């Protein structure tokens, strides 16, 4: 069902309103039969997109309201979040920064609503990865992250005027092997990295280039009782 402008060949062209067979609706600009330009698309499930289209795909600037209450406002390319944008999550958390292939990717800031803490730094495929800073109420951590966790050299900075340099070291956990299971070798289980203090001093400037390149290290194993 369509109501609107058409070109000489009868294609939807210009401004129009359409109801799709699945119950979705679109109101906006068309070009040669395809959604192109500014428009608003309402999904039957309650989601809504308003912004730019190019050949039936979200492309350019746009805002998407999701059924779960989350919202994305920013750049799109070929129907994917791509470029710079802000995402409001259902729990109130927010991410503002770069996107690629629908995921947080590049430089960005994630704010945790419940605690007020925030992460400012590098992201890879939706996960904290690379140089970053984790900022809390009265202290902050500066260092490198890998797979969402701090790993390698870094430092804690406290508002009282001092800093604690050290490194997060990856540890692993292995189970004791019973005799009947000696032939079944299980890989060690990774644990959260452990913080090792190296120095406490007054506050000094820091940048990711000051630290050694991130080389994950194992600090032995922990045996499960």
Short mmCIF file of C-alpha atoms in Angstrom, two decimals:
data_model
loop_
_atom_site.label_atom_id
_atom_site.label_comp_id
_atom_site.label_asym_id
_atom_site.label_seq_id
_atom_site.Cartn_x
_atom_site.Cartn_y
_atom_site.Cartn_z
CA UNK A 1 0.00 0.00 0.00
CA UNK A 2 1.60 3.27 -1.14
CA UNK A 3 0.51 6.87 -1.30
CA UNK A 4 2.83 9.49 -2.76
CA UNK A 5 4.90 10.74 -5.66
CA UNK A 6 6.00 8.64 -8.61
CA UNK A 7 8.26 9.25 -11.61
CA UNK A 8 7.37 8.91 -15.28
CA UNK A 9 8.04 5.16 -15.11
CA UNK A 10 5.64 4.69 -12.25
CA UNK A 11 8.30 4.08 -9.61
CA UNK A 12 8.03 5.57 -6.14
CA UNK A 13 9.98 8.80 -6.46
CA UNK A 14 9.83 11.86 -4.22
CA UNK A 15 7.85 11.87 -0.99
CA UNK A 16 5.50 9.09 -0.03
CA UNK A 17 3.93 6.88 2.63
CA UNK A 18 3.97 3.10 2.48
CA UNK A 19 2.68 0.18 4.53
CA UNK A 20 4.67 -3.01 4.06
CA UNK A 21 3.12 -6.51 4.00
CA UNK A 22 4.71 -7.29 7.42
CA UNK A 23 2.96 -4.34 9.06
CA UNK A 24 5.93 -1.94 9.09
CA UNK A 25 5.42 1.59 7.76
CA UNK A 26 7.67 4.12 6.05
CA UNK A 27 7.14 7.82 5.49
CA UNK A 28 9.80 9.78 3.65
CA UNK A 29 11.74 10.22 0.46
CA UNK A 30 12.11 7.75 -2.41
CA UNK A 31 14.35 7.61 -5.44
CA UNK A 32 13.59 5.30 -8.35
CA UNK A 33 11.50 2.99 -6.19
CA UNK A 34 13.89 2.76 -3.24
CA UNK A 35 13.98 4.54 0.13
CA UNK A 36 16.63 7.24 -0.37
CA UNK A 37 16.95 10.51 1.53
CA UNK A 38 15.25 11.49 4.78
CA UNK A 39 12.61 9.20 6.20
CA UNK A 40 11.01 7.53 9.22
CA UNK A 41 10.55 3.77 9.41
CA UNK A 42 8.27 2.30 12.08
CA UNK A 43 8.63 -1.38 12.85
CA UNK A 44 5.68 -3.50 13.88
CA UNK A 45 7.59 -4.57 17.05
CA UNK A 46 7.75 -0.96 18.28
CA UNK A 47 11.22 -0.02 17.01
CA UNK A 48 11.62 3.22 15.06
CA UNK A 49 14.32 4.68 12.81
CA UNK A 50 14.38 8.25 11.61
CA UNK A 51 17.22 9.54 9.48
CA UNK A 52 18.93 9.11 6.15
CA UNK A 53 18.51 6.24 3.70
CA UNK A 54 20.38 5.20 0.59
CA UNK A 55 18.90 2.53 -1.67
CA UNK A 56 16.68 1.06 1.07
CA UNK A 57 19.49 0.96 3.67
CA UNK A 58 20.16 3.20 6.67
CA UNK A 59 23.05 5.34 5.52
CA UNK A 60 24.24 8.69 6.88
CA UNK A 61 22.92 10.30 10.07
CA UNK A 62 20.07 8.66 11.92
CA UNK A 63 18.45 7.77 15.24
CA UNK A 64 17.22 4.27 16.07
CA UNK A 65 14.87 3.58 19.00
CA UNK A 66 14.95 -0.11 19.95
CA UNK A 67 12.06 -2.07 21.51
CA UNK A 68 14.03 -2.67 24.74
CA UNK A 69 14.30 1.08 25.38
CA UNK A 70 17.82 1.53 24.09
CA UNK A 71 18.67 4.22 21.56
CA UNK A 72 21.45 4.90 19.04
CA UNK A 73 22.06 8.30 17.48
CA UNK A 74 24.88 8.72 15.01
CA UNK A 75 26.40 7.54 11.76
CA UNK A 76 25.21 4.60 9.66
CA UNK A 77 26.60 2.82 6.62
CA UNK A 78 24.86 0.03 4.71
CA UNK A 79 22.35 -0.60 7.53
CA UNK A 80 25.11 -0.85 10.18
CA UNK A 81 26.28 1.47 12.99
CA UNK A 82 29.46 2.82 11.43
CA UNK A 83 31.39 6.01 12.23
CA UNK A 84 30.63 8.10 15.32
CA UNK A 85 27.60 7.78 17.53
CA UNK A 86 26.08 7.56 21.00
CA UNK A 87 24.28 4.50 22.36
CA UNK A 88 22.00 4.57 25.40
CA UNK A 89 21.59 1.07 26.86
CA UNK A 90 18.47 -0.26 28.66
CA UNK A 91 20.27 -0.16 32.05
CA UNK A 92 21.19 3.52 31.61
CA UNK A 93 24.81 3.00 30.59
CA UNK A 94 26.04 5.10 27.66
CA UNK A 95 28.75 4.77 25.04
CA UNK A 96 29.93 7.72 22.97
CA UNK A 97 32.58 7.16 20.33
CA UNK A 98 33.55 5.30 17.21
CA UNK A 99 31.74 2.34 15.67
CA UNK A 100 32.50 -0.25 13.00
CA UNK A 101 30.32 -3.09 11.75
CA UNK A 102 27.67 -2.45 14.44
CA UNK A 103 30.22 -2.71 17.29
CA UNK A 104 32.15 -0.28 19.51
CA UNK A 105 35.44 0.02 17.66
CA UNK A 106 38.10 2.74 17.89
CA UNK A 107 38.15 5.47 20.54
CA UNK A 108 35.21 5.86 22.86
CA UNK A 109 33.86 6.56 26.35
CA UNK A 110 31.60 4.14 28.24
CA UNK A 111 29.80 5.44 31.34
CA UNK A 112 28.39 3.01 33.93
CA UNK A 113 25.21 4.55 35.35
CA UNK A 114 25.08 2.50 38.57
CA UNK A 115 28.56 3.47 39.79
CA UNK A 116 29.31 6.65 37.84
CA UNK A 117 32.59 5.09 36.70
CA UNK A 118 33.67 5.42 33.09
CA UNK A 119 36.16 3.91 30.68
CA UNK A 120 37.89 6.20 28.19
CA UNK A 121 40.08 4.57 25.58
CA UNK A 122 40.45 2.05 22.81
CA UNK A 123 37.90 -0.56 21.72
CA UNK A 124 38.22 -3.54 19.37
CA UNK A 125 35.12 -5.38 18.15
CA UNK A 126 33.00 -4.20 21.09
CA UNK A 127 35.58 -4.95 23.82
CA UNK A 128 37.98 -2.70 25.76
CA UNK A 129 41.32 -3.37 24.09
CA UNK A 130 44.41 -1.15 23.98
CA UNK A 131 45.40 2.02 25.88
CA UNK A 132 42.68 3.23 28.21
CA UNK A 133 41.70 4.90 31.46
CA UNK A 134 39.17 3.61 33.99
CA UNK A 135 37.89 6.53 36.07
CA UNK A 136 36.19 5.99 39.45
CA UNK A 137 34.86 8.37 42.11
CA UNK A 138 38.15 9.05 43.94
CA UNK A 139 40.78 7.26 41.89
CA UNK A 140 41.55 6.17 38.35
CA UNK A 141 43.57 3.52 36.52
CA UNK A 142 45.66 4.23 33.44
CA UNK A 143 47.16 1.42 31.40
CA UNK A 144 46.48 -1.10 28.69
CA UNK A 145 43.53 -3.43 28.35
CA UNK A 146 43.13 -6.77 26.63
CA UNK A 147 39.80 -8.54 26.09
CA UNK A 148 38.02 -6.16 28.46
CA UNK A 149 40.48 -6.45 31.37
CA UNK A 150 43.61 -4.47 32.36
CA UNK A 151 46.82 -6.35 31.56
CA UNK A 152 50.47 -5.31 31.67
CA UNK A 153 52.04 -2.09 32.98
CA UNK A 154 49.87 0.71 34.35
CA UNK A 155 49.18 2.87 37.37
CA UNK A 156 46.48 3.85 39.85
CA UNK A 157 46.13 7.57 40.57
CA UNK A 158 44.51 8.61 43.85
CA UNK A 159 42.87 11.96 44.55
CA UNK A 160 44.89 12.30 47.76
CA UNK A 161 47.88 13.13 45.56
CA UNK A 162 49.83 9.94 45.00
CA UNK A 163 50.04 7.18 42.42
CA UNK A 164 50.81 3.48 42.50
CA UNK A 165 52.67 2.01 39.54
CA UNK A 166 52.64 -1.68 38.80
CA UNK A 167 51.38 -4.28 36.41
CA UNK A 168 48.50 -6.68 35.97
CA UNK A 169 49.79 -10.22 35.50
CA UNK A 170 47.72 -12.98 33.94
CA UNK A 171 47.35 -16.10 36.07
CA UNK A 172 45.78 -19.44 35.26
CA UNK A 173 43.98 -22.06 37.28
CA UNK A 174 44.41 -25.77 36.79
CA UNK A 175 42.61 -28.68 38.41
CA UNK A 176 44.44 -31.50 40.14
CA UNK A 177 44.44 -34.48 37.81
CA UNK A 178 43.17 -37.68 39.33
CA UNK A 179 44.92 -40.91 38.39
CA UNK A 180 42.09 -42.24 36.25
CA UNK A 181 42.02 -38.95 34.32
CA UNK A 182 45.75 -38.67 33.64
CA UNK A 183 45.22 -39.20 29.93
CA UNK A 184 42.67 -36.39 29.71
CA UNK A 185 44.55 -33.12 29.69
CA UNK A 186 42.42 -30.02 30.18
CA UNK A 187 43.74 -26.56 29.25
CA UNK A 188 44.37 -24.20 32.19
CA UNK A 189 41.54 -21.81 33.04
CA UNK A 190 42.37 -18.07 32.87
CA UNK A 191 41.72 -16.06 36.02
CA UNK A 192 41.33 -12.31 36.41
CA UNK A 193 44.75 -10.62 36.11
CA UNK A 194 46.48 -9.96 39.46
CA UNK A 195 47.81 -6.50 40.34
CA UNK A 196 51.49 -6.35 41.35
CA UNK A 197 52.73 -3.10 42.94
CA UNK A 198 56.11 -1.87 41.71
CA UNK A 199 56.32 1.70 43.00
CA UNK A 200 54.40 4.38 44.94
CA UNK A 201 55.20 8.01 44.20
CA UNK A 202 53.77 11.47 43.63
CA UNK A 203 51.59 11.95 40.56
CA UNK A 204 53.46 12.10 37.24
CA UNK A 205 52.30 12.57 33.63
CA UNK A 206 51.39 9.38 31.72
CA UNK A 207 50.74 8.29 28.19
CA UNK A 208 50.47 4.80 26.67
CA UNK A 209 53.81 5.32 24.92
CA UNK A 210 55.59 5.53 28.28
CA UNK A 211 54.95 1.87 29.04
CA UNK A 212 56.48 -1.24 27.58
CA UNK A 213 54.47 -2.94 24.83
CA UNK A 214 51.83 -5.26 26.21
CA UNK A 215 53.21 -8.78 26.48
CA UNK A 216 50.83 -11.07 28.39
CA UNK A 217 52.74 -13.05 30.98
CA UNK A 218 51.81 -15.94 33.17
CA UNK A 219 52.78 -15.77 36.83
CA UNK A 220 52.54 -19.47 37.55
CA UNK A 221 49.43 -21.44 38.28
CA UNK A 222 46.94 -21.68 41.08
CA UNK A 223 45.94 -25.19 42.11
CA UNK A 224 42.33 -25.78 42.90
CA UNK A 225 41.79 -27.56 46.21
#
